[in-house]
CSV table of C-alpha atoms and ligand atoms in Angstrom, one decimal:
chain,number,residue,atom,x,y,z
Z,23,MET,CA,50.7,-24.5,-4.9
Z,24,LEU,CA,50.8,-27.1,-7.2
Z,25,ILE,CA,49.3,-27.2,-10.6
Z,26,ALA,CA,48.8,-30.3,-12.6
Z,27,GLY,CA,47.9,-31.2,-16.1
Z,28,ASN,CA,46.5,-34.6,-16.7
Z,29,TRP,CA,46.2,-34.9,-20.5
Z,30,LYS,CA,44.7,-38.6,-20.2
Z,31,MET,CA,44.3,-40.1,-23.4
Z,32,ASN,CA,44.8,-37.0,-25.7
Z,33,THR,CA,47.4,-35.8,-28.4
Z,34,ASP,CA,49.7,-37.4,-30.2
Z,35,VAL,CA,53.5,-37.2,-29.7
Z,36,PRO,CA,54.2,-34.3,-31.8
Z,37,ALA,CA,51.3,-32.3,-30.7
Z,38,GLY,CA,52.1,-33.2,-26.9
Z,39,ARG,CA,55.6,-32.0,-27.7
Z,40,ALA,CA,54.1,-28.8,-28.5
Z,41,LEU,CA,51.7,-28.3,-26.2
Z,42,ALA,CA,54.5,-28.6,-23.4
Z,43,ARG,CA,56.9,-26.1,-24.9
Z,44,ASN,CA,54.0,-24.1,-25.2
Z,45,VAL,CA,53.4,-24.5,-21.2
Z,46,ALA,CA,56.7,-23.8,-20.8
Z,47,ALA,CA,57.1,-20.7,-23.1
Z,48,GLY,CA,53.7,-19.3,-21.5
Z,49,LEU,CA,55.2,-19.4,-17.8
Z,50,ASP,CA,58.3,-17.8,-19.3
Z,51,ARG,CA,56.7,-15.0,-20.6
Z,52,SER,CA,54.2,-14.4,-18.1
Z,53,ASP,CA,54.7,-11.7,-15.4
Z,54,ALA,CA,53.4,-13.6,-12.4
Z,55,ASP,CA,55.7,-14.8,-9.8
Z,56,PHE,CA,55.8,-18.8,-9.7
Z,57,SER,CA,58.2,-19.2,-7.2
Z,58,GLU,CA,55.4,-20.5,-4.8
Z,59,VAL,CA,53.7,-22.8,-7.4
Z,60,ASP,CA,54.8,-25.9,-8.8
Z,61,VAL,CA,53.6,-26.7,-12.4
Z,62,ALA,CA,53.5,-30.3,-13.6
Z,63,VAL,CA,52.2,-32.2,-16.8
Z,64,CYS,CA,51.1,-35.5,-16.8
Z,65,PRO,CA,51.2,-36.8,-20.5
Z,66,PRO,CA,50.4,-40.5,-21.8
Z,67,PHE,CA,53.1,-43.0,-21.4
Z,68,THR,CA,54.3,-42.9,-25.0
Z,69,HIS,CA,55.0,-39.0,-24.8
Z,70,LEU,CA,57.2,-39.1,-21.4
Z,71,GLN,CA,60.3,-38.9,-23.4
Z,72,ALA,CA,59.5,-36.3,-25.5
Z,73,VAL,CA,57.6,-34.0,-23.2
Z,74,GLY,CA,60.6,-34.5,-20.7
Z,75,GLU,CA,63.2,-33.3,-23.4
Z,76,ALA,CA,60.6,-30.5,-24.3
Z,77,LEU,CA,60.7,-29.3,-20.8
Z,78,ASP,CA,64.3,-29.8,-20.3
Z,79,GLY,CA,65.6,-26.2,-18.8
Z,80,SER,CA,61.8,-25.6,-17.8
Z,81,SER,CA,60.6,-25.4,-14.2
Z,82,VAL,CA,57.5,-27.8,-15.1
Z,83,ALA,CA,57.7,-31.1,-13.7
Z,84,LEU,CA,56.9,-34.8,-15.4
Z,85,GLY,CA,54.3,-36.8,-13.9
Z,86,ALA,CA,52.6,-40.1,-15.4
Z,87,GLN,CA,49.0,-41.2,-15.3
Z,88,ASP,CA,49.5,-44.3,-13.3
Z,89,VAL,CA,52.0,-46.9,-12.2
Z,90,HIS,CA,51.9,-50.5,-11.8
Z,91,ALA,CA,51.8,-51.6,-8.1
Z,92,GLU,CA,54.6,-54.6,-8.7
Z,93,GLU,CA,58.3,-53.8,-9.3
Z,94,GLU,CA,58.6,-55.5,-12.6
Z,95,GLY,CA,57.8,-58.7,-14.2
Z,96,ALA,CA,55.2,-60.4,-16.6
Z,97,TYR,CA,52.6,-57.5,-16.8
Z,98,THR,CA,52.1,-56.8,-20.6
Z,99,SER,CA,51.4,-53.2,-21.1
Z,100,ASP,CA,52.2,-52.2,-17.7
Z,101,ILE,CA,54.3,-49.0,-16.5
Z,102,SER,CA,56.9,-49.9,-13.3
Z,103,ALA,CA,57.7,-46.9,-11.1
Z,104,SER,CA,61.4,-47.3,-11.9
Z,105,MET,CA,60.4,-46.8,-15.6
Z,106,LEU,CA,59.0,-43.9,-14.8
Z,107,THR,CA,62.0,-42.5,-12.4
Z,108,SER,CA,64.3,-43.5,-15.2
Z,109,ILE,CA,62.8,-41.3,-17.5
Z,110,GLY,CA,62.6,-38.3,-15.2
Z,111,CYS,CA,59.0,-38.4,-13.6
Z,112,THR,CA,58.6,-36.6,-10.4
Z,113,TYR,CA,54.8,-37.5,-9.7
Z,114,ALA,CA,52.3,-40.5,-10.7
Z,115,ILE,CA,48.8,-40.1,-10.7
Z,116,VAL,CA,47.1,-42.9,-8.6
Z,117,GLY,CA,43.6,-44.0,-8.3
Z,118,HIS,CA,42.0,-41.6,-10.9
Z,119,SER,CA,38.2,-42.0,-10.8
Z,120,GLU,CA,38.4,-43.3,-14.8
Z,121,ARG,CA,40.9,-46.2,-13.5
Z,122,ARG,CA,38.2,-46.9,-10.7
Z,123,GLN,CA,35.7,-47.3,-12.9
Z,124,TYR,CA,37.0,-48.7,-16.2
Z,125,TYR,CA,39.5,-50.7,-14.6
Z,126,ASP,CA,37.6,-51.6,-11.3
Z,127,GLU,CA,40.6,-50.3,-9.4
Z,128,SER,CA,40.0,-51.1,-6.0
Z,129,ASP,CA,41.7,-49.4,-2.9
Z,130,ALA,CA,43.8,-52.2,-2.3
Z,131,GLU,CA,45.3,-51.9,-6.1
Z,132,VAL,CA,45.3,-48.2,-5.1
Z,133,ASN,CA,47.2,-48.6,-2.0
Z,134,ALA,CA,49.6,-50.9,-3.4
Z,135,LYS,CA,50.5,-48.4,-6.2
Z,136,VAL,CA,50.9,-45.8,-3.5
Z,137,VAL,CA,53.4,-48.1,-1.9
Z,138,GLN,CA,55.5,-48.7,-4.8
Z,139,ALA,CA,55.5,-45.0,-5.9
Z,140,ARG,CA,56.7,-44.1,-2.6
Z,141,ALA,CA,59.5,-46.8,-2.8
Z,142,HIS,CA,60.7,-45.3,-5.5
Z,143,GLY,CA,60.8,-41.7,-4.5
Z,144,LEU,CA,57.6,-41.0,-7.1
Z,145,VAL,CA,55.3,-38.7,-5.5
Z,146,PRO,CA,51.7,-39.9,-5.7
Z,147,ILE,CA,48.9,-37.9,-6.5
Z,148,VAL,CA,46.2,-40.0,-5.0
Z,149,CYS,CA,42.5,-39.1,-6.1
Z,150,VAL,CA,39.8,-39.6,-4.4
Z,151,GLY,CA,36.2,-38.2,-4.9
Z,152,GLU,CA,32.6,-39.4,-4.6
Z,153,THR,CA,29.9,-40.0,-7.3
Z,154,LEU,CA,26.8,-37.9,-7.5
Z,155,GLU,CA,24.9,-40.7,-6.2
Z,156,HIS,CA,27.0,-40.9,-3.1
Z,157,ARG,CA,26.6,-37.0,-2.8
Z,158,ARG,CA,22.8,-37.2,-3.2
Z,159,SER,CA,22.5,-39.6,-0.4
Z,160,GLY,CA,24.8,-37.8,1.8
Z,161,ASP,CA,27.7,-40.3,1.7
Z,162,ALA,CA,30.3,-38.2,-0.1
Z,163,GLU,CA,32.4,-37.6,3.2
Z,164,SER,CA,32.3,-41.2,4.2
Z,165,VAL,CA,33.3,-42.4,0.8
Z,166,VAL,CA,35.9,-40.0,0.6
Z,167,ARG,CA,37.3,-41.0,4.0
Z,168,SER,CA,37.3,-44.8,3.2
Z,169,GLN,CA,38.9,-44.4,-0.2
Z,170,LEU,CA,41.7,-42.5,2.0
Z,171,GLU,CA,41.9,-45.5,4.6
Z,172,GLY,CA,42.3,-47.7,1.6
Z,173,ALA,CA,44.8,-45.9,-0.6
Z,174,LEU,CA,47.1,-44.6,2.4
Z,175,ASP,CA,46.5,-47.7,4.8
Z,176,GLY,CA,50.3,-48.4,6.0
Z,177,VAL,CA,51.7,-45.8,3.7
Z,178,ASP,CA,54.7,-44.0,5.6
Z,179,VAL,CA,55.0,-40.2,4.7
Z,180,PRO,CA,58.1,-38.8,6.1
Z,181,ARG,CA,57.5,-35.7,4.4
Z,182,ALA,CA,54.7,-33.2,3.4
Z,183,ASP,CA,56.1,-33.1,-0.1
Z,184,ALA,CA,55.9,-37.1,-0.6
Z,185,LEU,CA,52.5,-37.2,-1.0
Z,186,VAL,CA,49.5,-35.2,-2.6
Z,187,VAL,CA,45.8,-35.9,-2.5
Z,188,ALA,CA,43.6,-34.9,-5.3
Z,189,TYR,CA,39.9,-34.4,-4.3
Z,190,GLU,CA,38.2,-35.2,-7.6
Z,191,PRO,CA,34.2,-35.5,-7.2
Z,192,VAL,CA,33.1,-37.6,-10.1
Z,193,TRP,CA,30.3,-35.9,-11.3
Z,194,ALA,CA,32.5,-32.6,-11.7
Z,195,ILE,CA,35.3,-34.5,-14.1
Z,196,GLY,CA,35.0,-33.5,-17.9
Z,197,THR,CA,31.2,-32.2,-17.3
Z,198,GLY,CA,31.9,-28.6,-17.3
Z,199,GLU,CA,29.9,-28.3,-13.5
Z,200,SER,CA,32.8,-27.9,-10.8
Z,201,ALA,CA,32.2,-28.3,-7.3
Z,202,THR,CA,31.3,-24.9,-6.0
Z,203,PRO,CA,34.2,-23.4,-3.6
Z,204,THR,CA,32.1,-24.2,-0.5
Z,205,GLN,CA,32.0,-27.6,-1.6
Z,206,ALA,CA,35.6,-27.9,-2.5
Z,207,GLN,CA,36.8,-26.6,0.7
Z,208,ASP,CA,34.5,-28.7,3.0
Z,209,MET,CA,35.8,-31.9,1.3
Z,210,HIS,CA,39.4,-30.7,1.4
Z,211,ALA,CA,38.8,-30.0,5.2
Z,212,VAL,CA,37.9,-33.5,6.0
Z,213,VAL,CA,40.9,-35.1,3.8
Z,214,ARG,CA,43.2,-32.6,5.7
Z,215,SER,CA,41.8,-34.1,9.0
Z,216,ASP,CA,42.0,-37.3,8.0
Z,217,LEU,CA,45.8,-36.7,7.0
Z,218,ALA,CA,46.0,-35.0,10.7
Z,219,GLY,CA,44.9,-38.2,12.1
Z,220,ARG,CA,47.4,-40.2,10.1
Z,221,TYR,CA,50.2,-38.3,10.1
Z,222,GLY,CA,50.0,-35.5,12.6
Z,223,GLU,CA,48.6,-31.8,12.1
Z,224,ASP,CA,52.1,-30.5,11.2
Z,225,LEU,CA,52.6,-33.1,8.4
Z,226,ALA,CA,48.7,-32.7,7.2
Z,227,ALA,CA,49.1,-28.8,7.1
Z,228,GLU,CA,51.8,-29.2,4.4
Z,229,VAL,CA,50.3,-31.5,2.1
Z,230,ALA,CA,49.2,-30.3,-0.9
Z,231,LEU,CA,45.7,-31.0,-1.4
Z,232,LEU,CA,44.3,-30.5,-5.1
Z,233,TYR,CA,41.1,-29.7,-6.5
Z,234,GLY,CA,40.1,-31.6,-9.6
Z,235,GLY,CA,36.8,-31.5,-11.8
Z,236,SER,CA,36.3,-28.7,-14.5
Z,237,MET,CA,39.0,-26.3,-12.9
Z,238,LYS,CA,39.1,-23.6,-15.9
Z,239,PRO,CA,40.5,-20.2,-16.0
Z,240,HIS,CA,37.1,-18.8,-15.0
Z,241,ASN,CA,36.7,-20.8,-12.1
Z,242,ALA,CA,40.0,-21.1,-10.9
Z,243,ALA,CA,40.9,-18.2,-8.4
Z,244,GLU,CA,37.6,-18.9,-6.5
Z,245,LEU,CA,38.7,-22.8,-5.9
Z,246,LEU,CA,42.1,-21.9,-5.5
Z,247,GLY,CA,41.5,-18.9,-3.1
Z,248,GLN,CA,39.9,-21.7,-0.6
Z,249,PRO,CA,42.1,-22.0,2.7
Z,250,ASP,CA,42.5,-25.7,2.1
Z,251,VAL,CA,42.8,-25.7,-1.8
Z,252,ASP,CA,46.4,-26.0,-2.5
Z,253,GLY,CA,46.3,-26.4,-6.2
Z,254,GLY,CA,44.4,-27.9,-9.2
Z,255,LEU,CA,44.7,-31.6,-11.2
Z,256,ILE,CA,43.4,-30.2,-14.5
Z,257,GLY,CA,42.1,-32.3,-17.2
Z,258,SER,CA,40.5,-30.6,-20.5
Z,259,ALA,CA,41.8,-27.3,-19.7
Z,260,SER,CA,45.3,-28.5,-19.4
Z,261,LEU,CA,45.1,-29.4,-23.3
Z,262,LYS,CA,45.5,-25.7,-24.2
Z,263,ALA,CA,48.5,-24.0,-22.9
Z,264,GLU,CA,46.5,-20.4,-22.6
Z,265,SER,CA,44.1,-22.0,-20.3
Z,266,PHE,CA,46.7,-24.0,-18.3
Z,267,VAL,CA,49.3,-21.2,-17.6
Z,268,ALA,CA,46.2,-18.9,-16.8
Z,269,ILE,CA,45.1,-21.2,-14.2
Z,270,ALA,CA,48.9,-21.5,-12.8
Z,271,GLU,CA,48.7,-17.7,-12.8
Z,272,HIS,CA,45.4,-17.9,-10.5
Z,273,ALA,CA,47.3,-19.9,-8.1
Z,274,THR,CA,50.3,-17.2,-7.6
Z,275,GLU,CA,47.2,-15.0,-6.4
Z,276,ALA,CA,45.7,-17.5,-4.1
T,318,PGA,P1,38.5,-32.1,-15.9
T,318,PGA,O1,39.6,-33.4,-15.5
T,318,PGA,O2,39.5,-31.1,-15.7
T,318,PGA,O3,38.6,-32.3,-17.6
T,318,PGA,O4,37.4,-32.1,-15.2
T,318,PGA,C1,40.0,-33.4,-13.9
T,318,PGA,C2,40.9,-34.9,-14.1
T,318,PGA,O5,40.0,-35.7,-14.2
T,318,PGA,O6,41.9,-34.7,-13.5
């Protein structure tokens, strides 16, 4: 299980540092057994140093919300994979629907970012998910399959823990309306079978498939209880240590 918090463009640095400390302290205080649950937070780039320091000595991993597709160069404002590893990042979210929507990020760009992340030993959290229109027109599965094809084309995955896929239906993100456990499970099974075709059954069985889209403490147990749901990518509920830790506690029971 992996529970990852996507803070998006929220908190300033002092608030982010406090949030990270509270998450680490909350996990510490909890009676739950987190030995089978990895926890990560993905703050804004400006926070990585401070949050990394705040998490020092804890088991909470650090992730970034994006990574650039090129090694280095004249890309004003962008952040490279080696910059992220040099500051202690383990994960990088890639292809989030907000990047696809607001920056027209294409599958080819997502693919290049995945390749770059992998080349530096960063674990990409590859986001896929259909819009409401796609779901209503019955195209959800084909959209997700084609996003996977685009993102993972030619990507070598030597070990299951080198890749994470997050299924995030766009209509569930930030809306308070999550997918039903059955909708999540059905699409996760599609993702799993796609990965099995690409990397073999054994590896696919071990890749963490996260559900994202309005996962909260009240619906986490049911979503995380689905056989192909191996964790969550948590947006707004990751901005409060209490709710984020509560979701991580549900993961220990799933
Ligand atoms: P949400 O965001 O939990 O606020 O819906 C999830 C995400 O976008 O990763």
